[in-house]
């Protein structure tokens, strides 16, 4: 039988398990604190537990602890991109960014992705598997331990589609925001989706105060379908209706992500169509100059086009920001670092110019 994954258990579940084993309930409190506050790397760090108890925990539970196999640090802004090795040999990536208002971590929710968005590197090799709640938490835990600085914001915007791993993502959010754990405010957690309508509607009813970001990327279904296969399944009307329900039920303003691709979705006619599409929605637009991947020939909109698009939205009453490109000198968007790492390990350093700072080790793949 597979061992139970201790870091994915809620406080209540852990308490019930310990009591069933005849342990005092304060043991659960101690263990939970080791896992989620002290961010322990294994049972042996739990020095206020007896050796006998530690041994029996090892017998009964699996302990998720990601191993850092790559780290790139931006010389421009200190952004740190981590590659983590999972216990089954898979690799995922996470990014740490320093902002004035605090430190933010962008985590992956799946190994790979099956959504097939045309400009995205995470999806090129399809979906490998879902991440466990503990594997999502540990991206943050390992980074906080490594930097020694508190993480205050978490965005689920790395590889994977969170609505395609719904239950694990919800459990992850509850554990992450638990006051007995890392206690990250739900208001500082953002989940980004490509627009899976049943998932959005379900999330609206969870009673969570997180921010929902929708990857919009186009002002009409036709352009959207050319960029995102999921748009064939759920049309914009339905997706935006679900987003509106999210706002009504949670009171949380939405974020609409719009990656600007030169000649595809970045002219002012498209800006005008975007204004009519979302003028009655409660949210703001985050423009992202698309980060070109070598497997596709999409080109980033130039500065002038981005600025004109931004200004058009602003002049027409839409709140808009342009995403600052963090870590521009290290591998850019979503899944690119991981993809390059894996391709290099398979094919023998094709690109050859990886500049890992610090503790790079070769994983057994
Ligand atoms: N699956 C989720 C979250 C992951 S991607 C989603 O689709 O929202 C996070 C955001 O980055 C999405 O808006 C995604 O469309 C965008 N993105 C992915 N690759 C990109 C690239 N190469 N350039 C610009 N944006 C990209």
Short mmCIF file of C-alpha atoms and ligand atoms in Angstrom, two decimals:
data_model
loop_
_atom_site.label_atom_id
_atom_site.label_comp_id
_atom_site.label_asym_id
_atom_site.label_seq_id
_atom_site.Cartn_x
_atom_site.Cartn_y
_atom_site.Cartn_z
CA UNK A 1 0.00 0.00 0.00
CA UNK A 2 1.16 3.51 -0.77
CA UNK A 3 2.28 5.49 2.22
CA UNK A 4 0.21 8.47 3.32
CA UNK A 5 1.70 11.84 2.30
CA UNK A 6 2.01 13.61 5.64
CA UNK A 7 2.54 17.14 4.31
CA UNK A 8 -0.74 17.03 2.39
CA UNK A 9 -2.80 16.35 5.55
CA UNK A 10 -4.78 19.12 7.18
CA UNK A 11 -4.26 19.87 10.87
CA UNK A 12 -7.50 18.09 11.70
CA UNK A 13 -6.60 15.01 9.65
CA UNK A 14 -3.14 14.79 11.20
CA UNK A 15 -4.65 15.10 14.68
CA UNK A 16 -7.12 12.30 13.93
CA UNK A 17 -4.36 10.02 12.62
CA UNK A 18 -2.14 10.61 15.65
CA UNK A 19 -4.99 10.05 18.08
CA UNK A 20 -5.88 6.81 16.33
CA UNK A 21 -2.33 5.68 16.98
CA UNK A 22 -2.73 6.42 20.66
CA UNK A 23 -0.52 9.52 20.62
CA UNK A 24 -1.38 12.64 22.57
CA UNK A 25 -2.96 15.31 20.39
CA UNK A 26 -0.15 17.79 21.09
CA UNK A 27 2.07 15.50 19.02
CA UNK A 28 0.06 16.44 15.94
CA UNK A 29 0.56 20.11 16.80
CA UNK A 30 4.32 19.62 17.10
CA UNK A 31 4.56 17.70 13.84
CA UNK A 32 2.37 20.17 11.96
CA UNK A 33 4.62 22.98 13.16
CA UNK A 34 7.74 21.16 12.00
CA UNK A 35 6.18 20.62 8.59
CA UNK A 36 4.48 23.94 7.91
CA UNK A 37 6.21 26.55 10.09
CA UNK A 38 9.76 25.35 10.64
CA UNK A 39 9.73 23.87 7.13
CA UNK A 40 11.62 20.73 8.17
CA UNK A 41 13.37 18.68 5.52
CA UNK A 42 12.76 15.31 7.14
CA UNK A 43 11.53 13.51 10.26
CA UNK A 44 15.03 13.57 11.74
CA UNK A 45 14.83 17.33 12.22
CA UNK A 46 11.88 16.85 14.58
CA UNK A 47 14.06 16.77 17.65
CA UNK A 48 11.31 17.19 20.21
CA UNK A 49 9.87 13.81 19.18
CA UNK A 50 11.35 10.57 20.48
CA UNK A 51 13.46 8.47 18.15
CA UNK A 52 10.82 5.73 18.42
CA UNK A 53 8.06 8.06 17.26
CA UNK A 54 10.23 9.42 14.43
CA UNK A 55 10.90 5.87 13.29
CA UNK A 56 7.26 4.94 13.31
CA UNK A 57 6.40 8.12 11.37
CA UNK A 58 8.99 7.12 8.76
CA UNK A 59 7.34 3.71 8.47
CA UNK A 60 3.88 5.07 8.03
CA UNK A 61 4.24 8.30 6.04
CA UNK A 62 5.99 9.54 2.97
CA UNK A 63 7.78 12.88 3.38
CA UNK A 64 7.75 15.25 0.42
CA UNK A 65 10.89 17.35 0.24
CA UNK A 66 11.90 18.80 -3.11
CA UNK A 67 15.55 18.78 -4.06
CA UNK A 68 17.00 21.86 -5.70
CA UNK A 69 18.80 20.78 -8.86
CA UNK A 70 19.15 24.16 -10.52
CA UNK A 71 19.08 27.78 -9.54
CA UNK A 72 19.46 30.82 -11.73
CA UNK A 73 19.73 34.26 -10.20
CA UNK A 74 19.07 37.38 -12.25
CA UNK A 75 21.82 39.93 -12.06
CA UNK A 76 19.29 42.60 -13.03
CA UNK A 77 16.68 42.27 -10.32
CA UNK A 78 17.55 39.33 -8.06
CA UNK A 79 14.78 37.10 -9.46
CA UNK A 80 15.55 33.48 -8.63
CA UNK A 81 14.42 30.57 -10.79
CA UNK A 82 14.52 27.16 -9.18
CA UNK A 83 14.44 23.72 -10.72
CA UNK A 84 13.23 21.08 -8.29
CA UNK A 85 13.53 17.32 -8.51
CA UNK A 86 10.48 15.31 -7.38
CA UNK A 87 10.75 11.88 -5.76
CA UNK A 88 9.77 10.14 -9.03
CA UNK A 89 12.49 11.88 -11.06
CA UNK A 90 10.27 14.57 -12.59
CA UNK A 91 11.47 18.16 -12.67
CA UNK A 92 9.42 21.29 -12.02
CA UNK A 93 10.24 24.97 -11.91
CA UNK A 94 9.33 27.82 -9.58
CA UNK A 95 10.25 31.49 -9.54
CA UNK A 96 10.94 33.88 -6.65
CA UNK A 97 10.51 37.60 -7.27
CA UNK A 98 11.25 40.49 -4.98
CA UNK A 99 8.83 43.39 -5.08
CA UNK A 100 8.51 46.50 -2.95
CA UNK A 101 5.44 45.04 -1.25
CA UNK A 102 7.05 41.68 -0.47
CA UNK A 103 8.38 38.47 -1.92
CA UNK A 104 6.33 36.56 -4.42
CA UNK A 105 6.65 32.93 -5.55
CA UNK A 106 5.22 31.58 -8.79
CA UNK A 107 4.56 27.85 -8.48
CA UNK A 108 3.77 25.01 -10.86
CA UNK A 109 0.58 23.01 -10.31
CA UNK A 110 1.31 20.12 -12.70
CA UNK A 111 4.30 18.44 -14.32
CA UNK A 112 3.77 19.71 -17.86
CA UNK A 113 0.32 20.69 -19.08
CA UNK A 114 -2.28 19.39 -21.52
CA UNK A 115 -3.98 22.65 -22.43
CA UNK A 116 -1.88 23.23 -25.54
CA UNK A 117 -1.74 27.06 -25.56
CA UNK A 118 0.25 27.88 -28.66
CA UNK A 119 2.79 30.28 -27.12
CA UNK A 120 3.49 28.34 -23.93
CA UNK A 121 6.53 26.13 -23.33
CA UNK A 122 4.95 24.15 -20.47
CA UNK A 123 2.59 22.33 -22.75
CA UNK A 124 5.00 21.29 -25.52
CA UNK A 125 5.55 17.79 -24.09
CA UNK A 126 2.00 17.40 -22.75
CA UNK A 127 0.94 16.52 -19.21
CA UNK A 128 3.08 14.18 -17.16
CA UNK A 129 1.09 14.22 -13.92
CA UNK A 130 -0.65 16.33 -11.30
CA UNK A 131 1.30 17.73 -8.39
CA UNK A 132 0.32 16.77 -4.85
CA UNK A 133 -0.64 19.52 -2.40
CA UNK A 134 2.64 18.84 -0.58
CA UNK A 135 4.62 19.27 -3.81
CA UNK A 136 3.01 22.66 -4.40
CA UNK A 137 3.62 23.74 -0.78
CA UNK A 138 7.19 22.56 -0.79
CA UNK A 139 8.12 24.80 -3.73
CA UNK A 140 7.38 27.72 -1.40
CA UNK A 141 8.84 26.08 1.71
CA UNK A 142 12.18 25.26 0.08
CA UNK A 143 12.45 28.74 -1.41
CA UNK A 144 11.65 30.44 1.90
CA UNK A 145 14.28 28.32 3.63
CA UNK A 146 16.80 29.00 0.89
CA UNK A 147 16.35 32.78 0.81
CA UNK A 148 15.74 33.15 4.54
CA UNK A 149 13.06 35.70 3.65
CA UNK A 150 9.35 35.40 4.20
CA UNK A 151 7.19 34.72 1.15
CA UNK A 152 4.12 36.95 1.25
CA UNK A 153 2.51 36.37 -2.16
CA UNK A 154 1.93 33.20 -4.12
CA UNK A 155 0.77 32.98 -7.72
CA UNK A 156 -0.26 29.67 -9.27
CA UNK A 157 1.00 30.74 -12.69
CA UNK A 158 3.81 28.32 -13.37
CA UNK A 159 3.49 25.15 -15.43
CA UNK A 160 0.12 23.45 -15.38
CA UNK A 161 -3.56 24.29 -15.37
CA UNK A 162 -4.79 24.56 -11.77
CA UNK A 163 -8.41 23.73 -12.70
CA UNK A 164 -7.15 20.48 -14.20
CA UNK A 165 -5.80 19.53 -10.75
CA UNK A 166 -8.67 21.07 -8.83
CA UNK A 167 -8.87 19.13 -5.56
CA UNK A 168 -5.14 19.21 -4.91
CA UNK A 169 -4.97 22.94 -5.64
CA UNK A 170 -7.81 23.70 -3.20
CA UNK A 171 -6.20 21.59 -0.48
CA UNK A 172 -2.90 23.36 -1.16
CA UNK A 173 -4.55 26.79 -0.76
CA UNK A 174 -6.20 25.81 2.52
CA UNK A 175 -2.90 24.49 3.91
CA UNK A 176 -0.93 27.51 2.70
CA UNK A 177 -3.33 29.99 4.27
CA UNK A 178 -3.83 28.03 7.51
CA UNK A 179 -3.00 30.25 10.49
CA UNK A 180 -1.20 27.30 12.12
CA UNK A 181 1.03 26.92 9.05
CA UNK A 182 2.79 29.46 6.85
CA UNK A 183 -0.33 31.61 7.19
CA UNK A 184 -0.18 33.35 3.82
CA UNK A 185 -3.24 35.54 3.45
CA UNK A 186 -5.72 34.24 0.88
CA UNK A 187 -5.87 37.76 -0.49
CA UNK A 188 -2.23 37.35 -1.46
CA UNK A 189 -2.81 34.12 -3.39
CA UNK A 190 -3.67 34.22 -7.11
CA UNK A 191 -4.81 31.29 -9.23
CA UNK A 192 -4.58 31.68 -12.99
CA UNK A 193 -6.74 29.63 -15.35
CA UNK A 194 -7.02 29.30 -19.10
CA UNK A 195 -10.80 29.40 -18.60
CA UNK A 196 -12.26 26.05 -17.58
CA UNK A 197 -15.82 27.11 -16.82
CA UNK A 198 -16.94 24.36 -14.39
CA UNK A 199 -13.73 24.90 -12.40
CA UNK A 200 -14.31 28.66 -12.14
CA UNK A 201 -17.90 28.14 -11.00
CA UNK A 202 -16.82 25.59 -8.42
CA UNK A 203 -14.05 27.84 -7.15
CA UNK A 204 -16.57 30.64 -6.71
CA UNK A 205 -18.38 28.48 -4.15
CA UNK A 206 -15.32 27.39 -2.11
CA UNK A 207 -15.53 30.33 0.29
CA UNK A 208 -11.95 31.36 -0.46
CA UNK A 209 -10.79 34.99 -0.73
CA UNK A 210 -8.15 34.38 -3.38
CA UNK A 211 -7.69 36.34 -6.61
CA UNK A 212 -8.75 34.69 -9.85
CA UNK A 213 -6.78 35.50 -12.97
CA UNK A 214 -8.18 34.59 -16.36
CA UNK A 215 -5.88 34.07 -19.32
CA UNK A 216 -7.88 36.01 -21.87
CA UNK A 217 -5.29 36.79 -24.57
CA UNK A 218 -7.87 37.72 -27.21
CA UNK A 219 -10.96 39.92 -27.51
CA UNK A 220 -12.98 37.43 -29.54
CA UNK A 221 -13.43 33.67 -29.84
CA UNK A 222 -11.83 33.45 -33.25
CA UNK A 223 -8.45 34.86 -32.24
CA UNK A 224 -8.66 33.12 -28.88
CA UNK A 225 -9.19 29.74 -30.54
CA UNK A 226 -6.10 30.27 -32.66
CA UNK A 227 -4.03 30.70 -29.49
CA UNK A 228 -5.76 28.46 -26.95
CA UNK A 229 -7.40 25.12 -27.81
CA UNK A 230 -9.53 25.33 -24.64
CA UNK A 231 -11.43 28.19 -26.34
CA UNK A 232 -13.02 25.59 -28.62
CA UNK A 233 -14.60 24.04 -25.55
CA UNK A 234 -15.66 27.16 -23.68
CA UNK A 235 -16.61 30.35 -25.52
CA UNK A 236 -15.83 33.80 -24.14
CA UNK A 237 -19.41 34.56 -23.20
CA UNK A 238 -19.59 31.54 -20.95
CA UNK A 239 -16.11 32.10 -19.50
CA UNK A 240 -16.78 35.74 -18.67
CA UNK A 241 -20.13 34.86 -17.16
CA UNK A 242 -18.39 32.40 -14.84
CA UNK A 243 -15.81 35.10 -13.96
CA UNK A 244 -18.62 37.48 -13.12
CA UNK A 245 -20.14 34.85 -10.84
CA UNK A 246 -16.74 34.57 -9.16
CA UNK A 247 -16.77 38.31 -8.48
CA UNK A 248 -20.37 38.31 -7.23
CA UNK A 249 -19.82 35.43 -4.82
CA UNK A 250 -16.39 36.42 -3.51
CA UNK A 251 -16.25 40.20 -3.96
CA UNK A 252 -12.76 39.70 -5.36
CA UNK A 253 -11.81 41.74 -8.40
CA UNK A 254 -10.50 39.71 -11.31
CA UNK A 255 -7.28 39.91 -13.27
CA UNK A 256 -7.42 39.47 -17.04
CA UNK A 257 -4.10 38.40 -18.48
CA UNK A 258 -3.47 39.41 -22.04
CA UNK A 259 -0.22 38.31 -23.66
CA UNK A 260 0.51 40.60 -26.59
CA UNK A 261 1.62 38.80 -29.73
CA UNK A 262 2.73 40.93 -32.64
CA UNK A 263 0.23 40.95 -35.50
CA UNK A 264 -2.08 38.47 -33.73
CA UNK A 265 -3.92 40.31 -30.95
CA UNK A 266 -2.17 43.65 -30.48
CA UNK A 267 -3.78 46.24 -32.76
CA UNK A 268 -6.10 49.00 -31.62
CA UNK A 269 -9.16 47.38 -33.17
CA UNK A 270 -8.50 44.49 -30.84
CA UNK A 271 -8.01 46.90 -27.94
CA UNK A 272 -11.42 48.41 -28.74
CA UNK A 273 -13.03 44.97 -28.87
CA UNK A 274 -11.41 44.13 -25.54
CA UNK A 275 -12.86 47.28 -23.98
CA UNK A 276 -16.40 46.34 -25.03
CA UNK A 277 -15.87 42.77 -23.90
CA UNK A 278 -14.86 43.52 -20.33
CA UNK A 279 -16.12 47.02 -19.56
CA UNK A 280 -18.83 45.63 -17.29
CA UNK A 281 -16.50 43.18 -15.54
CA UNK A 282 -14.90 44.02 -12.20
CA UNK A 283 -11.23 43.64 -12.76
CA UNK A 284 -8.13 44.90 -14.43
CA UNK A 285 -6.03 43.89 -17.41
CA UNK A 286 -2.45 42.74 -17.06
CA UNK A 287 -0.62 43.06 -20.36
CA UNK A 288 2.26 40.64 -20.89
CA UNK A 289 4.52 41.11 -23.93
CA UNK A 290 4.62 37.48 -25.14
CA UNK A 291 7.84 35.72 -24.34
CA UNK A 292 8.79 33.98 -27.60
CA UNK A 293 9.67 30.28 -27.43
CA UNK A 294 11.93 28.74 -30.02
CA UNK A 295 9.42 26.04 -30.97
CA UNK A 296 6.92 28.64 -32.26
CA UNK A 297 7.25 31.70 -34.40
CA UNK A 298 5.22 34.16 -32.32
CA UNK A 299 6.86 37.54 -32.01
CA UNK A 300 6.65 39.91 -29.06
CA UNK A 301 4.78 43.15 -29.69
CA UNK A 302 7.20 46.05 -29.74
CA UNK A 303 7.28 48.68 -27.02
CA UNK A 304 5.27 51.17 -29.06
CA UNK A 305 2.47 48.68 -29.74
CA UNK A 306 2.35 47.68 -26.06
CA UNK A 307 2.20 51.30 -24.96
CA UNK A 308 -0.49 52.18 -27.53
CA UNK A 309 -2.58 49.18 -26.44
CA UNK A 310 -2.14 50.09 -22.77
CA UNK A 311 -3.07 53.72 -23.36
CA UNK A 312 -6.16 52.79 -25.38
CA UNK A 313 -7.48 50.64 -22.53
CA UNK A 314 -6.69 53.29 -19.95
CA UNK A 315 -8.31 56.07 -22.00
CA UNK A 316 -11.44 53.95 -22.21
CA UNK A 317 -11.76 53.40 -18.49
CA UNK A 318 -10.11 50.00 -18.11
CA UNK A 319 -7.60 49.58 -15.28
CA UNK A 320 -4.44 48.23 -16.87
CA UNK A 321 -0.88 47.35 -15.94
CA UNK A 322 2.00 46.09 -18.04
CA UNK A 323 3.74 43.18 -16.41
CA UNK A 324 7.27 44.06 -15.51
CA UNK A 325 9.54 41.51 -17.05
CA UNK A 326 11.36 40.03 -14.11
CA UNK A 327 14.55 38.07 -14.60
CA UNK A 328 14.84 39.04 -18.24
CA UNK A 329 18.42 37.78 -18.33
CA UNK A 330 17.44 34.27 -17.22
CA UNK A 331 15.02 31.90 -18.97
CA UNK A 332 11.69 33.67 -19.37
CA UNK A 333 8.15 32.44 -19.20
CA UNK A 334 6.34 29.43 -17.98
CA UNK A 335 8.16 26.16 -18.39
CA UNK A 336 11.04 27.43 -20.50
CA UNK A 337 13.74 26.78 -17.93
CA UNK A 338 12.48 23.28 -17.21
CA UNK A 339 12.12 22.45 -20.88
CA UNK A 340 15.64 23.57 -21.64
CA UNK A 341 17.03 21.65 -18.68
CA UNK A 342 15.30 18.43 -19.71
CA UNK A 343 16.20 18.81 -23.39
CA UNK A 344 19.81 19.38 -22.39
CA UNK A 345 19.89 16.33 -20.12
CA UNK A 346 18.41 14.18 -22.88
CA UNK A 347 20.33 15.48 -25.84
CA UNK A 348 23.55 16.60 -24.19
CA UNK A 349 23.73 20.36 -23.69
CA UNK A 350 22.34 21.48 -27.01
CA UNK A 351 22.11 25.07 -25.95
CA UNK A 352 25.19 24.84 -23.85
CA UNK A 353 24.85 28.23 -22.22
CA UNK A 354 23.06 27.48 -18.98
CA UNK A 355 24.51 29.68 -16.32
CA UNK A 356 23.44 28.19 -13.07
CA UNK A 357 24.56 30.06 -10.02
CA UNK A 358 25.33 28.10 -6.93
CA UNK A 359 24.28 24.58 -6.20
CA UNK A 360 23.71 22.89 -9.48
CA UNK A 361 23.77 19.15 -9.38
CA UNK A 362 22.91 16.68 -12.09
CA UNK A 363 19.69 14.85 -11.37
CA UNK A 364 19.30 11.17 -12.23
CA UNK A 365 16.74 11.36 -14.98
N1 LIG B 1 -2.66 27.38 -16.99
C1 LIG B 1 -2.84 28.62 -16.33
C2 LIG B 1 -1.64 29.13 -15.57
C3 LIG B 1 -0.28 29.00 -16.18
S1 LIG B 1 0.36 30.18 -17.26
C4 LIG B 1 -3.34 29.68 -17.30
O1 LIG B 1 -3.47 29.39 -18.47
O2 LIG B 1 -3.65 30.78 -16.87
C5 LIG B 1 0.38 31.77 -16.55
C6 LIG B 1 0.17 32.85 -17.59
O3 LIG B 1 1.31 33.00 -18.45
C7 LIG B 1 -1.00 32.56 -18.52
O4 LIG B 1 -1.73 33.74 -18.75
C8 LIG B 1 -0.31 32.09 -19.77
O5 LIG B 1 -1.16 32.19 -20.88
C9 LIG B 1 0.89 32.99 -19.81
N2 LIG B 1 2.00 32.53 -20.65
C10 LIG B 1 2.46 31.28 -20.83
N3 LIG B 1 3.50 31.26 -21.68
C11 LIG B 1 3.71 32.53 -22.04
C12 LIG B 1 4.64 33.18 -22.91
N4 LIG B 1 5.56 32.48 -23.58
N5 LIG B 1 4.56 34.51 -23.04
C13 LIG B 1 3.63 35.23 -22.35
N6 LIG B 1 2.73 34.69 -21.53
C14 LIG B 1 2.76 33.36 -21.38
#
